[in-house]
Coordinates of C-alpha atoms and ligand atoms in Angstrom, one line a residue:
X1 CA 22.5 20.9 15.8
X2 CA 21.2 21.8 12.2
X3 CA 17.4 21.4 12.1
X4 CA 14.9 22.4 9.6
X5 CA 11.6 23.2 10.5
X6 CA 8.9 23.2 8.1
X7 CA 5.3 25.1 8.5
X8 CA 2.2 24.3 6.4
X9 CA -0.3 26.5 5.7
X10 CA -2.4 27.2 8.8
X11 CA 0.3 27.2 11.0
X12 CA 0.8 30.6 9.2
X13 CA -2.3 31.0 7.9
X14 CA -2.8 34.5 9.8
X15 CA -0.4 37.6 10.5
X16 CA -0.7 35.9 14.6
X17 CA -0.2 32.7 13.1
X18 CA 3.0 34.4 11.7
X19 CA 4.1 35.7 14.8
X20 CA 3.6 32.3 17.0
X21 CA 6.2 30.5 14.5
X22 CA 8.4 33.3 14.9
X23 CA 8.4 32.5 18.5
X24 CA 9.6 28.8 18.0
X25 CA 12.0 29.4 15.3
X26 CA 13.8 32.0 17.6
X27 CA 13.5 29.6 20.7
X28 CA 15.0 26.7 18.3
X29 CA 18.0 29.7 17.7
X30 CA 18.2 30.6 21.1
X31 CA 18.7 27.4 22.5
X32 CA 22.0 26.9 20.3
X33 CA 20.9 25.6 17.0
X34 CA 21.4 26.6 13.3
X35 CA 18.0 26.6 11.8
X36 CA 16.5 26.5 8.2
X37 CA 12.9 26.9 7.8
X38 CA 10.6 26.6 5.1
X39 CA 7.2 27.7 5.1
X40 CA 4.0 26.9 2.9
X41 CA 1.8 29.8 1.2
X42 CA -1.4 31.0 4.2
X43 CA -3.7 28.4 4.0
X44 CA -6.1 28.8 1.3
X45 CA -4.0 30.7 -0.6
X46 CA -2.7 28.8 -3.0
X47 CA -6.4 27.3 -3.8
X48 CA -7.4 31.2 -4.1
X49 CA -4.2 31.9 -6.6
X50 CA -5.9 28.4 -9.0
X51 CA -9.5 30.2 -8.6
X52 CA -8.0 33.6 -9.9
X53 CA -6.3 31.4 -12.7
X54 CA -9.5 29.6 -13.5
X55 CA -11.3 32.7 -13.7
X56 CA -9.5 33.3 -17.1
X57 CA -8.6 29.6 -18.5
X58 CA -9.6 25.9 -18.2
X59 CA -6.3 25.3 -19.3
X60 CA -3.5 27.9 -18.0
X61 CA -0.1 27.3 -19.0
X62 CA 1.8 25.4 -16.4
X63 CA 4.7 27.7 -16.6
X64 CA 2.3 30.9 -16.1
X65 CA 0.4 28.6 -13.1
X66 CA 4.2 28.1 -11.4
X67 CA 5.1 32.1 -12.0
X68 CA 1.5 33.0 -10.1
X69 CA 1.7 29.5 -7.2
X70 CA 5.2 30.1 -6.1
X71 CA 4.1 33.9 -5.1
X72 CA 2.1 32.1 -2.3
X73 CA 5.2 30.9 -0.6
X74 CA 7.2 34.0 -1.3
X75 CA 4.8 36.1 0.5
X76 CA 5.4 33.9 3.9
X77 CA 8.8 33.5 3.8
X78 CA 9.5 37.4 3.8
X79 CA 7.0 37.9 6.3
X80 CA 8.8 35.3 8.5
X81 CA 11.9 36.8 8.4
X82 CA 10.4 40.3 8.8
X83 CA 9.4 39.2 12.0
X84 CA 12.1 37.5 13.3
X85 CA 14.5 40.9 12.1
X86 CA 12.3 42.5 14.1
X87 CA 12.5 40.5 17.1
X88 CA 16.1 40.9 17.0
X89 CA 17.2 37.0 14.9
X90 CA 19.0 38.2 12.0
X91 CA 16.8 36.1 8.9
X92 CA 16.6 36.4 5.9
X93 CA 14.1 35.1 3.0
X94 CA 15.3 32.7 0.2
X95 CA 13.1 32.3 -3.2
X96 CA 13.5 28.4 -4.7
X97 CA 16.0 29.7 -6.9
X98 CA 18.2 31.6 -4.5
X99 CA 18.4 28.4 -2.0
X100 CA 19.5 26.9 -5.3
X101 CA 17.0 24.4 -5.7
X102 CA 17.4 22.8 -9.4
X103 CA 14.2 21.1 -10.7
X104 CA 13.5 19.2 -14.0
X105 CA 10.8 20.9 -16.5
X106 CA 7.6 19.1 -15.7
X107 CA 5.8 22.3 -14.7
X108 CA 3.3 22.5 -11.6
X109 CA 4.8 18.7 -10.2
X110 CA 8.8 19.0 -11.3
X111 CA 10.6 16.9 -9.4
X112 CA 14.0 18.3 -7.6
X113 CA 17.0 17.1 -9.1
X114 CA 19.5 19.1 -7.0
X115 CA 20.3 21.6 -4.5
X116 CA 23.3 23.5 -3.8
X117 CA 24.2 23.3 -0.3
X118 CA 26.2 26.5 -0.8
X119 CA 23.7 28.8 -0.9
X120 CA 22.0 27.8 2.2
X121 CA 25.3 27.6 4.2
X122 CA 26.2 31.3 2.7
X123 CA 23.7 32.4 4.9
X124 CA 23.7 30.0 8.0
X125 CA 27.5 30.6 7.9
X126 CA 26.6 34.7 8.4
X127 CA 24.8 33.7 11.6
X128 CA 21.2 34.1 10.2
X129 CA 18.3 32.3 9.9
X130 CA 17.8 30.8 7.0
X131 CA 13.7 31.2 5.7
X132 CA 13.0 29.0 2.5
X133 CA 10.0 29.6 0.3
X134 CA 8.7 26.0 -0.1
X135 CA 6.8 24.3 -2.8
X136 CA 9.3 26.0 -5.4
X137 CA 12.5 25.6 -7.4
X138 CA 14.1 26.8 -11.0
X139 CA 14.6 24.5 -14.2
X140 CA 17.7 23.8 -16.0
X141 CA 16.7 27.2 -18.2
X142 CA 15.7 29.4 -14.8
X143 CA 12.4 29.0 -15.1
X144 CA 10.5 29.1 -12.0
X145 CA 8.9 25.4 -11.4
X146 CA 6.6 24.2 -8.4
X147 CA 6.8 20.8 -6.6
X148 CA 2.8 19.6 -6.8
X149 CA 0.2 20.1 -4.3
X150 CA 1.5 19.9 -0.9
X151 CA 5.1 20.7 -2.1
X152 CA 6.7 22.2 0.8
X153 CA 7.2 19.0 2.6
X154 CA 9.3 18.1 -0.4
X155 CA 11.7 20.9 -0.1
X156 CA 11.8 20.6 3.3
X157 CA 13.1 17.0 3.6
X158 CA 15.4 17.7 0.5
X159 CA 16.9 20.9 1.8
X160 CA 17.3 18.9 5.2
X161 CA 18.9 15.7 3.3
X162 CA 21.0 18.6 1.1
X163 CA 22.5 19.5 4.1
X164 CA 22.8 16.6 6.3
X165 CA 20.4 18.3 8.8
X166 CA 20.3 16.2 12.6
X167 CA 15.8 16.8 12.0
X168 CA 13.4 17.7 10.1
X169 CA 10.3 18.5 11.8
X170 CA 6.9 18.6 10.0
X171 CA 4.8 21.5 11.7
X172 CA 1.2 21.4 11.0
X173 CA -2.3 21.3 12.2
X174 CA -2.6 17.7 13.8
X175 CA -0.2 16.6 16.6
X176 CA 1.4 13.7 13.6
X177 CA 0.2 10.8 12.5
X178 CA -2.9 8.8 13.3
X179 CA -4.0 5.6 12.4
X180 CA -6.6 7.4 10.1
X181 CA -7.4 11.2 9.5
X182 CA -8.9 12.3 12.6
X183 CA -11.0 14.6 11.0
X184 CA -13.2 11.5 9.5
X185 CA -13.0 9.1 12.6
X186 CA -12.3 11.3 15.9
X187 CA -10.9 7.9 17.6
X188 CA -8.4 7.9 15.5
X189 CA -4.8 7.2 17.5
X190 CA -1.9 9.1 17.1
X191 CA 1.4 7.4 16.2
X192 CA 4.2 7.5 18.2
X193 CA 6.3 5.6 15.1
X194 CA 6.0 4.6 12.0
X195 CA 8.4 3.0 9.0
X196 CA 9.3 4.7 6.0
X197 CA 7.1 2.1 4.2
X198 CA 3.9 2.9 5.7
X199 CA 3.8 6.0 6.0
X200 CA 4.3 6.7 1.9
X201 CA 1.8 4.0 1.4
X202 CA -0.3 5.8 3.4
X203 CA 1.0 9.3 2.0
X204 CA 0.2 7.8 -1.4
X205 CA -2.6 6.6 -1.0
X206 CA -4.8 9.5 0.2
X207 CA -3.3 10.6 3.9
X208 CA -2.5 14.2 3.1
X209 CA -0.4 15.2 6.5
X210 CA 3.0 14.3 4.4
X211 CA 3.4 14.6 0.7
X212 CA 4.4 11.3 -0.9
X213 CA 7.3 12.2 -2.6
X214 CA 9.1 14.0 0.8
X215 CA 8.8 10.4 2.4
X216 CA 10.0 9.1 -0.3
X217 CA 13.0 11.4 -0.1
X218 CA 13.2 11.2 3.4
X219 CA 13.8 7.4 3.2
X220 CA 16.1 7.5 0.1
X221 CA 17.8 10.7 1.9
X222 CA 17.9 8.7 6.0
X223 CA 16.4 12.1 7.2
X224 CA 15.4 11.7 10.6
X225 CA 11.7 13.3 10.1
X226 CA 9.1 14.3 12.9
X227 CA 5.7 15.6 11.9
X228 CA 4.1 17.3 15.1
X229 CA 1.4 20.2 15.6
X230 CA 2.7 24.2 15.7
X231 CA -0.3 24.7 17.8
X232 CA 1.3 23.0 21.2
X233 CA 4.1 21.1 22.7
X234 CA 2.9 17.7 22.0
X235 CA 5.3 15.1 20.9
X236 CA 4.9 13.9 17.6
X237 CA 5.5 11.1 15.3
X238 CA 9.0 9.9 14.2
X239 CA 9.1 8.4 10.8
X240 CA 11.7 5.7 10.9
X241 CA 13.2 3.0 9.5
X242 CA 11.1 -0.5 9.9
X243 CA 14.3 -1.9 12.0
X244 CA 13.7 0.7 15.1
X245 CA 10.2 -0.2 15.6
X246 CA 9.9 -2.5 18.2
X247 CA 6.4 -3.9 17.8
X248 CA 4.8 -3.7 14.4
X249 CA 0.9 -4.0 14.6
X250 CA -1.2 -5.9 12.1
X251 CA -2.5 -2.8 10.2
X252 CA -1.4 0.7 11.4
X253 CA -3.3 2.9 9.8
X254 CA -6.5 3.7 6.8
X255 CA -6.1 6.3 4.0
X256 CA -8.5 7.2 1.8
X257 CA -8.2 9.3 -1.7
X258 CA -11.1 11.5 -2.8
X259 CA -8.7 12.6 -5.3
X260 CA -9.9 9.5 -8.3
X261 CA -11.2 9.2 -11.2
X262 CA -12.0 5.6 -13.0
X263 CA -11.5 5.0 -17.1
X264 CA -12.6 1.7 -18.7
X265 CA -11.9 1.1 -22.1
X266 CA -14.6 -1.7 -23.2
X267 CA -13.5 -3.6 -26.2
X268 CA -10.0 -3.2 -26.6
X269 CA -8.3 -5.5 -29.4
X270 CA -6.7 -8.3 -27.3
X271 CA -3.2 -8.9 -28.7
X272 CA 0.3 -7.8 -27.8
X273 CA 1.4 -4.3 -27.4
X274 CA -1.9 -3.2 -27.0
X275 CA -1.7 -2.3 -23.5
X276 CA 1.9 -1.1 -24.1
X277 CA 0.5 1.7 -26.8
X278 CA -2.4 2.7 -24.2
X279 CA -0.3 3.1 -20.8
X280 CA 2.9 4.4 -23.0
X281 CA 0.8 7.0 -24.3
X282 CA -0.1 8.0 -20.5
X283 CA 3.2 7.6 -19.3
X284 CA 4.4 10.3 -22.2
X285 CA 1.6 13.0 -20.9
X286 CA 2.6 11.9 -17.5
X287 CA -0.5 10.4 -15.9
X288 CA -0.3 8.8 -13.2
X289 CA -1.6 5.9 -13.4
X290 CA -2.7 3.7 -10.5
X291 CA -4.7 0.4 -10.0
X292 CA -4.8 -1.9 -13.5
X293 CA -7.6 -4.5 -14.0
X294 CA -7.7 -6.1 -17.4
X295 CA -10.9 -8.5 -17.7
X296 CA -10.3 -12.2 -19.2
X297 CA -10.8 -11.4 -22.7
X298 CA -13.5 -13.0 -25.2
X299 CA -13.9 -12.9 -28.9
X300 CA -10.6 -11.5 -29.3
X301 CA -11.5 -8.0 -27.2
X302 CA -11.1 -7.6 -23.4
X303 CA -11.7 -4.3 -20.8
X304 CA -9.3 -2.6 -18.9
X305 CA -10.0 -0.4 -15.9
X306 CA -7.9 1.8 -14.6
X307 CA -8.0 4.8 -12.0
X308 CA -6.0 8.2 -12.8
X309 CA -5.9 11.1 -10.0
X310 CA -8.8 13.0 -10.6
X311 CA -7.5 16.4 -10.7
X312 CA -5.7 14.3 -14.4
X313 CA -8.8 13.7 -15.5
X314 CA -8.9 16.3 -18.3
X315 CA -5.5 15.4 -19.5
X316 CA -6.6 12.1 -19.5
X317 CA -9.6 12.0 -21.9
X318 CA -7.3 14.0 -24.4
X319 CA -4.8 11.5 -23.6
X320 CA -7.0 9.0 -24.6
X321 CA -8.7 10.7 -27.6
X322 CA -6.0 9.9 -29.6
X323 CA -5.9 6.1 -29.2
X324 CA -7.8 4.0 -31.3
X325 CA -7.6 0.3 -29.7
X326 CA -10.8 0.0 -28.1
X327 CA -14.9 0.7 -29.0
X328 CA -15.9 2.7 -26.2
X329 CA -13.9 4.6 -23.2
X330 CA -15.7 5.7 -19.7
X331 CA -14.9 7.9 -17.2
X332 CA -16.3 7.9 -13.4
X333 CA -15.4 10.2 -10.7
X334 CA -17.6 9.5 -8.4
X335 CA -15.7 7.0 -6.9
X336 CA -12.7 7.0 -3.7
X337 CA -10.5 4.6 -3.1
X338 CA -10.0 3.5 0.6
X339 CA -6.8 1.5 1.5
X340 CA -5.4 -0.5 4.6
X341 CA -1.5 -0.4 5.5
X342 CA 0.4 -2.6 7.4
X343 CA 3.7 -3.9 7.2
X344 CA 2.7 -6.5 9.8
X345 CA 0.4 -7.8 6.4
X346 CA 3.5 -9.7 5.0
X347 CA 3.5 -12.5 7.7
X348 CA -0.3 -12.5 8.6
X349 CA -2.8 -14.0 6.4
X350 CA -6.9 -13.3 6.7
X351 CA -6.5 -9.4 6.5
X352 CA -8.1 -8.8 3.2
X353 CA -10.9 -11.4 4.4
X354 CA -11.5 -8.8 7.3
X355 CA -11.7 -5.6 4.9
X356 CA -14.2 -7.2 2.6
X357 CA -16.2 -8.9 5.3
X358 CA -16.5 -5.5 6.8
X359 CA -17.3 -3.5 4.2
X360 CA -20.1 -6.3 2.7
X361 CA -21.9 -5.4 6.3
X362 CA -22.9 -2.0 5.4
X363 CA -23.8 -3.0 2.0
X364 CA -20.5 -1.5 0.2
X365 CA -19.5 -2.9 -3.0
X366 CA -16.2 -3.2 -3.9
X367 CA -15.5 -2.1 -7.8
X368 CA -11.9 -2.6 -7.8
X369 CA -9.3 -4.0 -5.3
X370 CA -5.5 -4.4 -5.3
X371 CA -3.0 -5.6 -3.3
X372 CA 0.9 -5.2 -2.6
X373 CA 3.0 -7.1 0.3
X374 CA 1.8 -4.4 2.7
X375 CA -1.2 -2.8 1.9
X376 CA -5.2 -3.3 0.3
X377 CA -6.7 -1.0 -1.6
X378 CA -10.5 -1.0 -2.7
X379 CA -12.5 1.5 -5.3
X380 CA -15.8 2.0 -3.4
X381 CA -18.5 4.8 -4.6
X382 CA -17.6 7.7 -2.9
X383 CA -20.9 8.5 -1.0
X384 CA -19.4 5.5 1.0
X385 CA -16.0 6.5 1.6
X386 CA -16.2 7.9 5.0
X387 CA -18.2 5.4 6.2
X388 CA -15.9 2.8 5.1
X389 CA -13.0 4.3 6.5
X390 CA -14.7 4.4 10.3
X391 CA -16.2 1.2 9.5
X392 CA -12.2 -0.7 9.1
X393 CA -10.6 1.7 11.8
X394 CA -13.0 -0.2 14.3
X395 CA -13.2 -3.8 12.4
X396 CA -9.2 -3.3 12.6
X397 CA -9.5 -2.3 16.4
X398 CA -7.2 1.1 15.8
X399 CA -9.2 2.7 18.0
X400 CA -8.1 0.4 20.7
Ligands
LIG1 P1 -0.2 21.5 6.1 O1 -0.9 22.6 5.5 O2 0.4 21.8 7.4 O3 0.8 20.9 5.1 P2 -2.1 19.4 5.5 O4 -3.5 19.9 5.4 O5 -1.4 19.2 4.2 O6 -1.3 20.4 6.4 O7 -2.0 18.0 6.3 C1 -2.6 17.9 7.6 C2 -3.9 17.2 7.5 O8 -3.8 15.9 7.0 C3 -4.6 17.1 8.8 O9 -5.4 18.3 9.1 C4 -5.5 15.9 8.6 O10 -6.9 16.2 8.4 C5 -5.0 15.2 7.4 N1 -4.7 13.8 7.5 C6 -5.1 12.8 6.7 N2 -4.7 11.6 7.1 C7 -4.1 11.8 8.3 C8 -3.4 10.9 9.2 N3 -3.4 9.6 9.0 N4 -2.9 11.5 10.3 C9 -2.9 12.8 10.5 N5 -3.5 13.7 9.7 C10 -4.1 13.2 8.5
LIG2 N1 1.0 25.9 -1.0 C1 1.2 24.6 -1.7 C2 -0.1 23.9 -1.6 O1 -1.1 24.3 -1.1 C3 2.3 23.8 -1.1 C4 2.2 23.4 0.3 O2 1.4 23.9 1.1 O3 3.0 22.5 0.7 O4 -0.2 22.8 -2.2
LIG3 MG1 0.6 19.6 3.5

């Protein structure tokens, strides 16, 4: 079997740490299998490199910010195969570039738009193990690029689609998906399944254990992926197509984003193309934009609300210095937004009733809500957020 194992930050996030992995990538090796593995930066680390950056700029160049991120990942992946050399597993280390991973130029979130297999197989072919440095590739003009927070998932499930790898396994702190973060409601239930679907609404919509784009990969790709803890033996959670889960529950799980920031532009001239010119103008600086509301308008103006990550909220208000089409804008980060997924929402009605009903009981306003066919998602002030989160995971009965 080909399998590629990928390790977030804690799970090396010491020189033990380190040395445990090594352990389970040899035993992987041992027991037959050709393996590629690709590692994150030492947890903290790459939050340390931003800090350092900070230090000297509000604004660092995003091609200076990839040079100094990617170091993170190239610090683990040599000391990875360091250890395995020395344990007798012939390894070797692999920057972005040299596992020829080909990124566009969108500095600090490019987006992979190839990988040469040969590279990879060069090495796997000379009997060695295989260590990528995650989170990184190179631009069309060799310039160093990172993937976007969380990146390493990314190259893990492209790297593993690449090469038409039998697994990828997601090794991280949690034994793989619960039904909500189990860090904010402890009854949260692991997962023994999930689709594609609902895990990158969930991914999307605030539940960090998978990066949203590698799920998107990994169902565009058909990667067989499994994220499971480096910390035991536990089994984890497969995430599958919708077709190979037997019983699909109501809701499945609760994500909620910290990571939000709200603009409302009151007054905006209410005639075609205005909207166009506003979210065009975003789309050019390469916001993301998520939830829309545009009010009914009145005396020819009307208000739109929108929510931007928060971490784009900078980028944003310059963004939206330079457009002229409404009286005033505001911006408010003080909200979250909390979100329910379930693929079992298409054929059920009375979901959203329960959401709203629930969170009206501890007093929780709702200041924005949207819906697609398999998820709800609600802008709530973000002292509430937690709360909100434990209140649906019970109203939902995930703990059951
Ligand atoms: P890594 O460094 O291994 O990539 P992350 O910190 O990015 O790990 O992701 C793992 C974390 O995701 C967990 O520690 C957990 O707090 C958080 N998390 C959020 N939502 C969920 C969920 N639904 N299931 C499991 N973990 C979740
Ligand atoms: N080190 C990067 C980050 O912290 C990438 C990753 O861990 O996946 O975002
Ligand atoms: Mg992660």
């Amino acid at each position: 079997m080909l399998v590629v194992q990928k390790y977030g930050g804690t799970s090396v996030g010491t020189l033990e740490r380190i040395e445990e992995v090594a352990k389970r990538v040899s035993k992987a090796k041992a027991d037959g299998n050709d393996v590629i593995v690709v590692v994150s930066a030492m947890s903290g680390e790459t939050n340390k490199l931003i800090s350092y950056a900070e230090h000297f700029s509000k604004n660092p160049q995003p091609r200076e910010m990839d040079m100094l991120l990617s170091s993170g990942e190239r610090v683990t992946s040599s000391l990875l195969a360091i250890a395995l050399n020395s344990m007798g597993f012939r390894s070797v280390a692999m920057s972005g570039r040299q596992a020829g991973i080909k990124t566009d130029k969108f500095h600090t979130k490019a987006r992979i738009e190839s990988i040469d297999r040969l590279c990879i197989e060069k090495e796997l072919n000379g009997g060695n193990i295989v260590i990528v440095a995650g989170f990184q590739g190179v631009t069309e003009l060799d310039e160093v690029s990172t993937l976007g927070r969380g990146g390493s998932d990314l190259s893990a499930v492209a790297i593993a689609g690449a090469l038409e790898a039998d697994l990828c396994e997601i090794y991280t702190d949690v034994d793989g998906v619960y039904t909500t973060d189990p860090r904010i409601e402890p009854k949260a239930k692991k997962l023994e399944k999930i689709s594609y679907d609902e895990m990158l609404e969930l991914a999307s919509l605030g539940a960090k254990v998978l990066q949203t784009r590698s799920v998107e990969m990994a169902k565009k790709l058909n990667v067989n992926l499994v994220t499971r803890s480096s910390f035991n033996n536990n089994e984890g959670t497969l995430i599958t197509k919708e077709e190979n889960i037997m019983e699909q529950p109501l809701v499945s799980g609760i994500a909620l984003d910290k990571n939000q920031a709200r603009v409302t532009l009151r007054g905006v001239t209410d005639k075609p193309g205005i909207a166009a010119e506003i979210f065009r103008k975003l789309a050019n600086d390469n916001i993301n934009v998520d939830m829309i509301i545009q009010n009914v308008g009145h005396d020819g103006t009307t208000n739109l609300g929108f929510t931007v990550p928060e971490n784009e909220l900078e980028i944003t208000k310059s963004s939206m210095s330079e457009i002229n089409a409404s009286r005033t804008v505001e911006y408010d980060s003080d909200i979250v937004k909390v979100s329910i997924v379930g693929v079992g929402m298409k054929s059920h009605s009375g979901v959203a009733c329960t959401a709203f009903d629930t969170l009206s009981k501890d007093g929780i306003n709702l200041e924005m809500i949207s819906t697609s066919e398999i998820k709800i998602s609600m802008v709530i002030a973000s002292k509430y957020g937690e709360l909100a989160v434990r209140a649906l995971h019970a109203a939902y009965e995930l703990d059951k």
